Amino acid sequence: MAGFQQKTIEDFPVEILTAIFVLSTNHNLALASKRLHSSLAGAPTSVKVDWLLQRYHNDPVQAFHRGVYWRFFDMQVLAGLDQQYCRQQRWIVSEIKHTTSAQSSRASAGQSTSTDLNNSCIPYTSISIPSYIFALESANPEHYALIEELLVRGASPNTPLGYPIIKSAILGRLDIIKLLLKYGADPSARKNMALRVSAGRNNFEVVKLLFEHGVSADNETLRICVQKNLWEMANLLIKHGAAPDMLTLNQLQ
């Protein structure tokens, strides 16, 4: 037909594009073209929540535990998943109540459960916090809030292998280190690695904070500071128990 131009997916209205994106669960769809990227990259929180739920079989717990590794995940997305989690829990409680024979038991169970559900959120017990969150050099209130929320919900401040506090020490993120220590992070993880990298970068604030939380100065950290001519830091380490070995003494000569 003259003048007929075949339509492509890019010509669809945003609403249809969004529905296709959610149902396909294919994150690469947003990268297929500039038009699709501009339409999908700035999708509202509700679309992100729907996409995660679709991808993880309408399970808000899995959508949270696995979805937090996606870079678009934030506190707003978490709040949306919490709402879905509460709805599912209420439905479960409702089904249980219908099978309960005793009227009094039904009433007391319903009252107790309702109170719990109003304040319930998806737990994150003993699970690692995604490493990419700690790899950001500049302070980001949104990431700080997400880290804190995960810790409140039971996230491990140490796994894997002390990475959270060590990476934060490398980047000099005093705020994150304080937060991790508040929730039980091991300041001496991997043989005082946080102290070692902080002292080697001449970061007195972090070093003093680690000392306040029971870290002991060690000879290896002292040797690093001597090699870098960080004499003030070396003196601080000696004051906190570091004793120079023969190799370090030879370097002092």
Short mmCIF file of N, CA and C in Angstrom, two decimals, residues 47-227:
data_model
loop_
_atom_site.label_atom_id
_atom_site.label_comp_id
_atom_site.label_asym_id
_atom_site.label_seq_id
_atom_site.Cartn_x
_atom_site.Cartn_y
_atom_site.Cartn_z
N VAL A 47 6.56 0.58 38.40
CA VAL A 47 6.98 -0.28 37.30
C VAL A 47 8.16 -1.15 37.73
N LYS A 48 9.10 -0.57 38.46
CA LYS A 48 10.25 -1.33 38.94
C LYS A 48 9.81 -2.45 39.88
N VAL A 49 8.86 -2.13 40.75
CA VAL A 49 8.33 -3.15 41.66
C VAL A 49 7.64 -4.27 40.88
N ASP A 50 6.80 -3.89 39.93
CA ASP A 50 6.10 -4.90 39.10
C ASP A 50 7.09 -5.76 38.32
N TRP A 51 8.15 -5.14 37.81
CA TRP A 51 9.15 -5.88 37.04
C TRP A 51 9.84 -6.92 37.91
N LEU A 52 10.22 -6.54 39.13
CA LEU A 52 10.88 -7.48 40.03
C LEU A 52 9.93 -8.61 40.43
N LEU A 53 8.70 -8.27 40.72
CA LEU A 53 7.73 -9.31 41.10
C LEU A 53 7.48 -10.27 39.95
N GLN A 54 7.40 -9.75 38.74
CA GLN A 54 7.20 -10.61 37.57
C GLN A 54 8.41 -11.51 37.37
N ARG A 55 9.60 -10.95 37.52
CA ARG A 55 10.84 -11.71 37.29
C ARG A 55 11.02 -12.81 38.33
N TYR A 56 10.60 -12.54 39.57
CA TYR A 56 10.82 -13.50 40.65
C TYR A 56 9.50 -14.13 41.12
N HIS A 57 8.62 -14.39 40.15
CA HIS A 57 7.43 -15.23 40.33
C HIS A 57 6.50 -14.73 41.43
N ASN A 58 6.35 -13.43 41.49
CA ASN A 58 5.42 -12.79 42.42
C ASN A 58 5.74 -13.09 43.88
N ASP A 59 7.00 -13.33 44.15
CA ASP A 59 7.46 -13.59 45.51
C ASP A 59 8.20 -12.34 46.00
N PRO A 60 7.58 -11.53 46.86
CA PRO A 60 8.23 -10.28 47.29
C PRO A 60 9.52 -10.50 48.07
N VAL A 61 9.63 -11.64 48.75
CA VAL A 61 10.86 -11.92 49.49
C VAL A 61 12.03 -12.12 48.53
N GLN A 62 11.82 -12.95 47.51
CA GLN A 62 12.87 -13.16 46.51
C GLN A 62 13.11 -11.90 45.68
N ALA A 63 12.04 -11.16 45.41
CA ALA A 63 12.17 -9.92 44.65
C ALA A 63 13.05 -8.93 45.41
N PHE A 64 13.00 -8.96 46.73
CA PHE A 64 13.85 -8.11 47.56
C PHE A 64 15.26 -8.67 47.64
N HIS A 65 15.39 -9.92 48.05
CA HIS A 65 16.71 -10.50 48.29
C HIS A 65 17.57 -10.55 47.03
N ARG A 66 16.95 -10.75 45.88
CA ARG A 66 17.70 -10.79 44.63
C ARG A 66 17.63 -9.47 43.88
N GLY A 67 16.54 -8.76 44.07
CA GLY A 67 16.38 -7.48 43.39
C GLY A 67 17.30 -6.40 43.90
N VAL A 68 17.75 -6.52 45.16
CA VAL A 68 18.62 -5.49 45.73
C VAL A 68 19.96 -5.41 44.99
N TYR A 69 20.28 -6.44 44.21
CA TYR A 69 21.53 -6.43 43.44
C TYR A 69 21.39 -5.65 42.13
N TRP A 70 20.17 -5.27 41.77
CA TRP A 70 19.98 -4.42 40.60
C TRP A 70 20.25 -2.97 40.99
N ARG A 71 20.94 -2.24 40.13
CA ARG A 71 21.37 -0.89 40.49
C ARG A 71 20.22 0.09 40.68
N PHE A 72 19.06 -0.21 40.11
CA PHE A 72 17.93 0.71 40.26
C PHE A 72 17.21 0.55 41.60
N PHE A 73 17.58 -0.47 42.36
CA PHE A 73 16.90 -0.75 43.63
C PHE A 73 17.15 0.38 44.61
N ASP A 74 16.09 0.86 45.26
CA ASP A 74 16.24 1.92 46.25
C ASP A 74 15.18 1.76 47.33
N MET A 75 15.13 2.72 48.24
CA MET A 75 14.21 2.62 49.36
C MET A 75 12.75 2.63 48.91
N GLN A 76 12.46 3.35 47.83
CA GLN A 76 11.09 3.40 47.33
C GLN A 76 10.65 2.04 46.78
N VAL A 77 11.56 1.38 46.07
CA VAL A 77 11.26 0.04 45.57
C VAL A 77 11.05 -0.93 46.73
N LEU A 78 11.89 -0.82 47.75
CA LEU A 78 11.76 -1.68 48.92
C LEU A 78 10.41 -1.46 49.61
N ALA A 79 10.00 -0.21 49.71
CA ALA A 79 8.70 0.08 50.33
C ALA A 79 7.56 -0.56 49.53
N GLY A 80 7.67 -0.53 48.21
CA GLY A 80 6.65 -1.17 47.37
C GLY A 80 6.60 -2.67 47.56
N LEU A 81 7.77 -3.30 47.70
CA LEU A 81 7.81 -4.74 47.94
C LEU A 81 7.28 -5.08 49.32
N ASP A 82 7.56 -4.23 50.30
CA ASP A 82 7.01 -4.43 51.64
C ASP A 82 5.49 -4.42 51.62
N GLN A 83 4.92 -3.50 50.86
CA GLN A 83 3.46 -3.43 50.75
C GLN A 83 2.89 -4.72 50.17
N GLN A 84 3.54 -5.22 49.13
CA GLN A 84 3.09 -6.47 48.52
C GLN A 84 3.23 -7.63 49.49
N TYR A 85 4.31 -7.64 50.26
CA TYR A 85 4.55 -8.67 51.26
C TYR A 85 3.44 -8.66 52.32
N CYS A 86 3.06 -7.46 52.76
CA CYS A 86 2.01 -7.34 53.76
C CYS A 86 0.68 -7.85 53.22
N ARG A 87 0.40 -7.53 51.96
CA ARG A 87 -0.85 -8.01 51.35
C ARG A 87 -0.90 -9.54 51.34
N GLN A 88 0.22 -10.15 50.96
CA GLN A 88 0.26 -11.61 50.91
C GLN A 88 0.12 -12.22 52.30
N GLN A 89 0.75 -11.58 53.29
CA GLN A 89 0.65 -12.10 54.65
C GLN A 89 -0.78 -11.99 55.17
N ARG A 90 -1.45 -10.89 54.84
CA ARG A 90 -2.84 -10.74 55.26
C ARG A 90 -3.73 -11.80 54.62
N TRP A 91 -3.45 -12.10 53.36
CA TRP A 91 -4.23 -13.13 52.68
C TRP A 91 -4.03 -14.48 53.36
N ILE A 92 -2.78 -14.78 53.72
CA ILE A 92 -2.48 -16.05 54.40
C ILE A 92 -3.20 -16.12 55.74
N VAL A 93 -3.16 -15.01 56.49
CA VAL A 93 -3.84 -14.98 57.79
C VAL A 93 -5.34 -15.16 57.60
N SER A 94 -5.87 -14.53 56.56
CA SER A 94 -7.30 -14.67 56.29
C SER A 94 -7.68 -16.11 56.00
N GLU A 95 -6.84 -16.80 55.24
CA GLU A 95 -7.11 -18.21 54.93
C GLU A 95 -7.04 -19.07 56.19
N ILE A 96 -6.08 -18.77 57.05
CA ILE A 96 -5.94 -19.53 58.30
C ILE A 96 -7.16 -19.32 59.19
N LYS A 97 -7.62 -18.07 59.25
CA LYS A 97 -8.78 -17.76 60.09
C LYS A 97 -10.02 -18.52 59.63
N HIS A 98 -10.16 -18.68 58.33
CA HIS A 98 -11.33 -19.38 57.81
C HIS A 98 -11.32 -20.86 58.18
N THR A 99 -10.14 -21.40 58.44
CA THR A 99 -10.06 -22.82 58.79
C THR A 99 -10.02 -23.05 60.30
N THR A 100 -10.07 -21.97 61.05
CA THR A 100 -10.03 -22.10 62.51
C THR A 100 -11.44 -22.34 63.04
N SER A 101 -11.59 -23.32 63.86
CA SER A 101 -12.93 -23.70 64.32
C SER A 101 -13.40 -22.88 65.51
N ALA A 102 -12.47 -22.49 66.39
CA ALA A 102 -12.88 -21.80 67.62
C ALA A 102 -13.01 -20.31 67.37
N GLN A 103 -14.16 -19.73 67.71
CA GLN A 103 -14.41 -18.30 67.49
C GLN A 103 -13.44 -17.45 68.29
N SER A 104 -13.20 -17.80 69.55
CA SER A 104 -12.33 -17.00 70.40
C SER A 104 -10.90 -17.04 69.90
N SER A 105 -10.45 -18.21 69.47
CA SER A 105 -9.09 -18.34 68.93
C SER A 105 -8.95 -17.52 67.66
N ARG A 106 -10.03 -17.53 66.87
CA ARG A 106 -10.02 -16.77 65.63
C ARG A 106 -9.85 -15.28 65.92
N ALA A 107 -10.59 -14.79 66.90
CA ALA A 107 -10.56 -13.36 67.21
C ALA A 107 -9.21 -12.94 67.76
N SER A 108 -8.68 -13.72 68.72
CA SER A 108 -7.40 -13.35 69.31
C SER A 108 -6.27 -13.46 68.32
N ALA A 109 -6.28 -14.51 67.50
CA ALA A 109 -5.23 -14.68 66.49
C ALA A 109 -5.29 -13.56 65.48
N GLY A 110 -6.53 -13.19 65.10
CA GLY A 110 -6.67 -12.13 64.11
C GLY A 110 -6.17 -10.81 64.62
N GLN A 111 -6.50 -10.49 65.90
CA GLN A 111 -6.08 -9.22 66.47
C GLN A 111 -4.57 -9.14 66.58
N SER A 112 -3.95 -10.22 67.07
CA SER A 112 -2.50 -10.24 67.23
C SER A 112 -1.79 -10.12 65.89
N THR A 113 -2.25 -10.89 64.90
CA THR A 113 -1.59 -10.89 63.60
C THR A 113 -1.72 -9.56 62.90
N SER A 114 -2.91 -8.93 63.05
CA SER A 114 -3.13 -7.64 62.39
C SER A 114 -2.14 -6.61 62.90
N THR A 115 -1.89 -6.60 64.20
CA THR A 115 -0.94 -5.65 64.76
C THR A 115 0.45 -5.89 64.21
N ASP A 116 0.84 -7.17 64.10
CA ASP A 116 2.17 -7.49 63.58
C ASP A 116 2.31 -7.06 62.13
N LEU A 117 1.28 -7.32 61.33
CA LEU A 117 1.35 -7.04 59.90
C LEU A 117 1.43 -5.55 59.61
N ASN A 118 0.81 -4.75 60.47
CA ASN A 118 0.86 -3.31 60.23
C ASN A 118 2.28 -2.78 60.33
N ASN A 119 3.14 -3.49 61.03
CA ASN A 119 4.52 -3.04 61.20
C ASN A 119 5.51 -4.00 60.55
N SER A 120 5.03 -4.93 59.75
CA SER A 120 5.92 -5.96 59.22
C SER A 120 6.69 -5.47 58.01
N CYS A 121 7.84 -6.04 57.82
CA CYS A 121 8.65 -5.78 56.62
C CYS A 121 9.39 -7.06 56.28
N ILE A 122 9.90 -7.13 55.08
CA ILE A 122 10.59 -8.34 54.64
C ILE A 122 11.93 -8.43 55.35
N PRO A 123 12.22 -9.53 56.03
CA PRO A 123 13.51 -9.66 56.72
C PRO A 123 14.67 -9.86 55.75
N TYR A 124 15.86 -9.58 56.24
CA TYR A 124 17.08 -9.73 55.43
C TYR A 124 18.17 -10.34 56.31
N THR A 125 17.79 -11.34 57.08
CA THR A 125 18.64 -11.87 58.13
C THR A 125 19.87 -12.60 57.60
N SER A 126 21.05 -12.18 58.09
CA SER A 126 22.34 -12.84 57.80
C SER A 126 22.68 -12.91 56.32
N ILE A 127 22.19 -11.98 55.53
CA ILE A 127 22.48 -11.94 54.10
C ILE A 127 23.47 -10.82 53.82
N SER A 128 24.33 -11.02 52.83
CA SER A 128 25.33 -10.01 52.49
C SER A 128 24.67 -8.80 51.85
N ILE A 129 25.24 -7.64 52.11
CA ILE A 129 24.83 -6.42 51.43
C ILE A 129 25.57 -6.37 50.09
N PRO A 130 24.89 -6.04 49.00
CA PRO A 130 25.56 -6.01 47.69
C PRO A 130 26.83 -5.17 47.71
N SER A 131 27.89 -5.72 47.16
CA SER A 131 29.20 -5.06 47.24
C SER A 131 29.25 -3.74 46.49
N TYR A 132 28.44 -3.60 45.43
CA TYR A 132 28.52 -2.37 44.64
C TYR A 132 28.16 -1.14 45.47
N ILE A 133 27.33 -1.32 46.50
CA ILE A 133 26.92 -0.18 47.32
C ILE A 133 28.12 0.40 48.07
N PHE A 134 29.06 -0.45 48.45
CA PHE A 134 30.24 0.01 49.19
C PHE A 134 31.33 0.54 48.27
N ALA A 135 31.20 0.34 46.97
CA ALA A 135 32.25 0.74 46.03
C ALA A 135 32.09 2.17 45.54
N LEU A 136 31.10 2.89 46.04
CA LEU A 136 30.87 4.26 45.60
C LEU A 136 31.70 5.22 46.43
N GLU A 137 32.54 6.01 45.77
CA GLU A 137 33.45 6.90 46.48
C GLU A 137 32.75 8.09 47.11
N SER A 138 31.81 8.68 46.40
CA SER A 138 31.14 9.87 46.91
C SER A 138 29.98 9.49 47.81
N ALA A 139 29.75 10.33 48.82
CA ALA A 139 28.67 10.07 49.76
C ALA A 139 27.32 10.19 49.04
N ASN A 140 26.46 9.23 49.27
CA ASN A 140 25.14 9.23 48.66
C ASN A 140 24.12 8.90 49.75
N PRO A 141 23.31 9.89 50.14
CA PRO A 141 22.34 9.65 51.22
C PRO A 141 21.42 8.46 50.95
N GLU A 142 21.07 8.25 49.69
CA GLU A 142 20.17 7.14 49.35
C GLU A 142 20.84 5.80 49.63
N HIS A 143 22.12 5.67 49.27
CA HIS A 143 22.82 4.41 49.51
C HIS A 143 23.06 4.21 51.01
N TYR A 144 23.38 5.29 51.72
CA TYR A 144 23.55 5.19 53.17
C TYR A 144 22.26 4.69 53.82
N ALA A 145 21.14 5.27 53.41
CA ALA A 145 19.85 4.86 53.97
C ALA A 145 19.55 3.40 53.66
N LEU A 146 19.90 2.95 52.46
CA LEU A 146 19.64 1.56 52.09
C LEU A 146 20.52 0.61 52.90
N ILE A 147 21.80 0.96 53.07
CA ILE A 147 22.69 0.14 53.89
C ILE A 147 22.15 0.03 55.31
N GLU A 148 21.75 1.16 55.87
CA GLU A 148 21.23 1.15 57.24
C GLU A 148 19.97 0.30 57.35
N GLU A 149 19.08 0.43 56.38
CA GLU A 149 17.84 -0.35 56.41
C GLU A 149 18.12 -1.85 56.32
N LEU A 150 19.08 -2.23 55.49
CA LEU A 150 19.43 -3.64 55.37
C LEU A 150 20.02 -4.15 56.68
N LEU A 151 20.84 -3.34 57.33
CA LEU A 151 21.42 -3.73 58.62
C LEU A 151 20.33 -3.85 59.68
N VAL A 152 19.39 -2.93 59.69
CA VAL A 152 18.28 -2.99 60.63
C VAL A 152 17.50 -4.29 60.45
N ARG A 153 17.39 -4.75 59.22
CA ARG A 153 16.63 -5.96 58.92
C ARG A 153 17.45 -7.23 59.10
N GLY A 154 18.68 -7.10 59.58
CA GLY A 154 19.46 -8.28 59.92
C GLY A 154 20.60 -8.62 58.99
N ALA A 155 20.92 -7.75 58.03
CA ALA A 155 22.01 -8.03 57.10
C ALA A 155 23.34 -8.21 57.84
N SER A 156 24.20 -9.03 57.28
CA SER A 156 25.52 -9.23 57.87
C SER A 156 26.41 -8.02 57.57
N PRO A 157 27.03 -7.43 58.61
CA PRO A 157 27.94 -6.31 58.38
C PRO A 157 29.34 -6.76 57.99
N ASN A 158 29.57 -8.06 57.96
CA ASN A 158 30.92 -8.58 57.73
C ASN A 158 31.12 -9.33 56.42
N THR A 159 30.12 -10.04 55.96
CA THR A 159 30.31 -10.86 54.76
C THR A 159 30.28 -10.02 53.50
N PRO A 160 31.06 -10.44 52.48
CA PRO A 160 32.00 -11.57 52.53
C PRO A 160 33.38 -11.13 53.02
N LEU A 161 33.92 -11.85 53.97
CA LEU A 161 35.31 -11.70 54.42
C LEU A 161 35.67 -10.27 54.81
N GLY A 162 34.77 -9.59 55.50
CA GLY A 162 35.06 -8.25 55.97
C GLY A 162 35.07 -7.18 54.90
N TYR A 163 34.57 -7.53 53.71
CA TYR A 163 34.61 -6.58 52.59
C TYR A 163 33.96 -5.23 52.89
N PRO A 164 32.78 -5.18 53.53
CA PRO A 164 32.14 -3.88 53.74
C PRO A 164 33.03 -2.86 54.45
N ILE A 165 33.63 -3.24 55.58
CA ILE A 165 34.43 -2.27 56.32
C ILE A 165 35.77 -2.02 55.65
N ILE A 166 36.33 -3.04 55.00
CA ILE A 166 37.62 -2.86 54.33
C ILE A 166 37.47 -1.93 53.13
N LYS A 167 36.46 -2.16 52.31
CA LYS A 167 36.24 -1.30 51.15
C LYS A 167 35.92 0.12 51.58
N SER A 168 35.14 0.27 52.63
CA SER A 168 34.82 1.60 53.14
C SER A 168 36.06 2.30 53.66
N ALA A 169 36.98 1.53 54.26
CA ALA A 169 38.24 2.11 54.74
C ALA A 169 39.11 2.55 53.56
N ILE A 170 39.14 1.75 52.51
CA ILE A 170 39.92 2.11 51.32
C ILE A 170 39.44 3.44 50.74
N LEU A 171 38.13 3.64 50.76
CA LEU A 171 37.55 4.86 50.20
C LEU A 171 37.45 5.99 51.22
N GLY A 172 37.84 5.70 52.46
CA GLY A 172 37.79 6.74 53.48
C GLY A 172 36.38 7.11 53.90
N ARG A 173 35.44 6.18 53.80
CA ARG A 173 34.04 6.47 54.12
C ARG A 173 33.80 6.31 55.62
N LEU A 174 34.15 7.33 56.36
CA LEU A 174 34.01 7.30 57.81
C LEU A 174 32.57 7.07 58.23
N ASP A 175 31.62 7.67 57.51
CA ASP A 175 30.21 7.53 57.87
C ASP A 175 29.74 6.08 57.76
N ILE A 176 30.16 5.41 56.70
CA ILE A 176 29.76 4.01 56.52
C ILE A 176 30.45 3.11 57.54
N ILE A 177 31.71 3.40 57.84
CA ILE A 177 32.44 2.60 58.83
C ILE A 177 31.76 2.70 60.19
N LYS A 178 31.37 3.91 60.58
CA LYS A 178 30.66 4.09 61.85
C LYS A 178 29.37 3.29 61.86
N LEU A 179 28.66 3.32 60.75
CA LEU A 179 27.39 2.59 60.66
C LEU A 179 27.62 1.08 60.78
N LEU A 180 28.61 0.57 60.09
CA LEU A 180 28.91 -0.86 60.14
C LEU A 180 29.32 -1.29 61.55
N LEU A 181 30.13 -0.48 62.20
CA LEU A 181 30.57 -0.80 63.56
C LEU A 181 29.39 -0.79 64.52
N LYS A 182 28.46 0.11 64.31
CA LYS A 182 27.26 0.18 65.15
C LYS A 182 26.48 -1.13 65.11
N TYR A 183 26.52 -1.80 63.97
CA TYR A 183 25.77 -3.05 63.81
C TYR A 183 26.66 -4.28 63.90
N GLY A 184 27.81 -4.13 64.53
CA GLY A 184 28.60 -5.30 64.87
C GLY A 184 29.67 -5.74 63.90
N ALA A 185 30.08 -4.87 62.99
CA ALA A 185 31.16 -5.24 62.06
C ALA A 185 32.45 -5.49 62.82
N ASP A 186 33.24 -6.42 62.34
CA ASP A 186 34.53 -6.75 62.95
C ASP A 186 35.57 -5.77 62.43
N PRO A 187 36.06 -4.85 63.27
CA PRO A 187 37.02 -3.84 62.80
C PRO A 187 38.39 -4.41 62.47
N SER A 188 38.67 -5.62 62.94
CA SER A 188 39.98 -6.22 62.69
C SER A 188 39.92 -7.34 61.65
N ALA A 189 38.89 -7.33 60.83
CA ALA A 189 38.71 -8.38 59.83
C ALA A 189 39.91 -8.49 58.91
N ARG A 190 40.22 -9.73 58.54
CA ARG A 190 41.34 -10.04 57.63
C ARG A 190 42.65 -9.41 58.12
N LYS A 191 42.96 -9.72 59.36
CA LYS A 191 44.23 -9.32 59.97
C LYS A 191 44.45 -7.81 59.92
N ASN A 192 43.45 -7.08 60.42
CA ASN A 192 43.55 -5.62 60.54
C ASN A 192 43.65 -4.90 59.20
N MET A 193 43.00 -5.45 58.19
CA MET A 193 43.13 -4.85 56.86
C MET A 193 42.58 -3.43 56.81
N ALA A 194 41.48 -3.16 57.51
CA ALA A 194 40.92 -1.81 57.52
C ALA A 194 41.90 -0.82 58.13
N LEU A 195 42.56 -1.22 59.22
CA LEU A 195 43.57 -0.36 59.83
C LEU A 195 44.75 -0.16 58.89
N ARG A 196 45.16 -1.23 58.24
CA ARG A 196 46.33 -1.17 57.36
C ARG A 196 46.13 -0.19 56.21
N VAL A 197 44.98 -0.31 55.54
CA VAL A 197 44.75 0.57 54.38
C VAL A 197 44.50 2.00 54.82
N SER A 198 43.89 2.19 55.98
CA SER A 198 43.62 3.55 56.46
C SER A 198 44.91 4.24 56.89
N ALA A 199 45.75 3.52 57.62
CA ALA A 199 47.02 4.09 58.04
C ALA A 199 47.90 4.38 56.84
N GLY A 200 47.92 3.46 55.87
CA GLY A 200 48.72 3.66 54.67
C GLY A 200 48.27 4.84 53.84
N ARG A 201 47.02 5.26 54.01
CA ARG A 201 46.49 6.45 53.33
C ARG A 201 46.50 7.67 54.23
N ASN A 202 47.11 7.52 55.41
CA ASN A 202 47.27 8.62 56.36
C ASN A 202 45.92 9.18 56.82
N ASN A 203 44.93 8.31 56.95
CA ASN A 203 43.60 8.72 57.36
C ASN A 203 43.47 8.59 58.88
N PHE A 204 43.75 9.68 59.57
CA PHE A 204 43.77 9.65 61.03
C PHE A 204 42.38 9.42 61.62
N GLU A 205 41.36 9.97 60.99
CA GLU A 205 40.00 9.83 61.52
C GLU A 205 39.58 8.36 61.59
N VAL A 206 39.81 7.65 60.51
CA VAL A 206 39.41 6.24 60.49
C VAL A 206 40.28 5.42 61.44
N VAL A 207 41.58 5.69 61.44
CA VAL A 207 42.50 4.95 62.32
C VAL A 207 42.11 5.12 63.78
N LYS A 208 41.84 6.35 64.19
CA LYS A 208 41.45 6.60 65.58
C LYS A 208 40.13 5.93 65.91
N LEU A 209 39.20 5.93 64.96
CA LEU A 209 37.92 5.26 65.17
C LEU A 209 38.11 3.76 65.38
N LEU A 210 38.98 3.16 64.60
CA LEU A 210 39.25 1.73 64.74
C LEU A 210 39.89 1.42 66.08
N PHE A 211 40.79 2.29 66.53
CA PHE A 211 41.39 2.11 67.85
C PHE A 211 40.33 2.18 68.94
N GLU A 212 39.37 3.10 68.77
CA GLU A 212 38.30 3.24 69.76
C GLU A 212 37.45 1.97 69.86
N HIS A 213 37.45 1.19 68.79
CA HIS A 213 36.65 -0.04 68.78
C HIS A 213 37.51 -1.29 68.99
N GLY A 214 38.65 -1.10 69.63
CA GLY A 214 39.42 -2.24 70.11
C GLY A 214 40.47 -2.81 69.18
N VAL A 215 40.71 -2.18 68.04
CA VAL A 215 41.74 -2.68 67.13
C VAL A 215 43.12 -2.40 67.72
N SER A 216 44.01 -3.35 67.62
CA SER A 216 45.38 -3.19 68.11
C SER A 216 46.31 -2.90 66.95
N ALA A 217 47.21 -1.96 67.16
CA ALA A 217 48.21 -1.65 66.13
C ALA A 217 49.14 -2.83 65.95
N ASP A 218 49.54 -3.10 64.72
CA ASP A 218 50.41 -4.24 64.44
C ASP A 218 51.66 -3.79 63.70
N ASN A 219 52.65 -4.64 63.71
CA ASN A 219 53.96 -4.30 63.14
C ASN A 219 53.90 -4.12 61.62
N GLU A 220 53.07 -4.91 60.95
CA GLU A 220 52.98 -4.80 59.50
C GLU A 220 52.45 -3.44 59.08
N THR A 221 51.45 -2.95 59.80
CA THR A 221 50.91 -1.62 59.50
C THR A 221 51.96 -0.55 59.77
N LEU A 222 52.69 -0.71 60.85
CA LEU A 222 53.77 0.23 61.17
C LEU A 222 54.83 0.23 60.08
N ARG A 223 55.18 -0.94 59.58
CA ARG A 223 56.20 -1.03 58.52
C ARG A 223 55.75 -0.28 57.26
N ILE A 224 54.47 -0.42 56.92
CA ILE A 224 53.94 0.27 55.74
C ILE A 224 54.06 1.78 55.90
N CYS A 225 53.74 2.27 57.08
CA CYS A 225 53.81 3.72 57.32
C CYS A 225 55.25 4.22 57.27
N VAL A 226 56.17 3.44 57.80
CA VAL A 226 57.58 3.82 57.75
C VAL A 226 58.07 3.86 56.31
N GLN A 227 57.68 2.87 55.52
CA GLN A 227 58.08 2.84 54.11
C GLN A 227 57.57 4.06 53.35
#
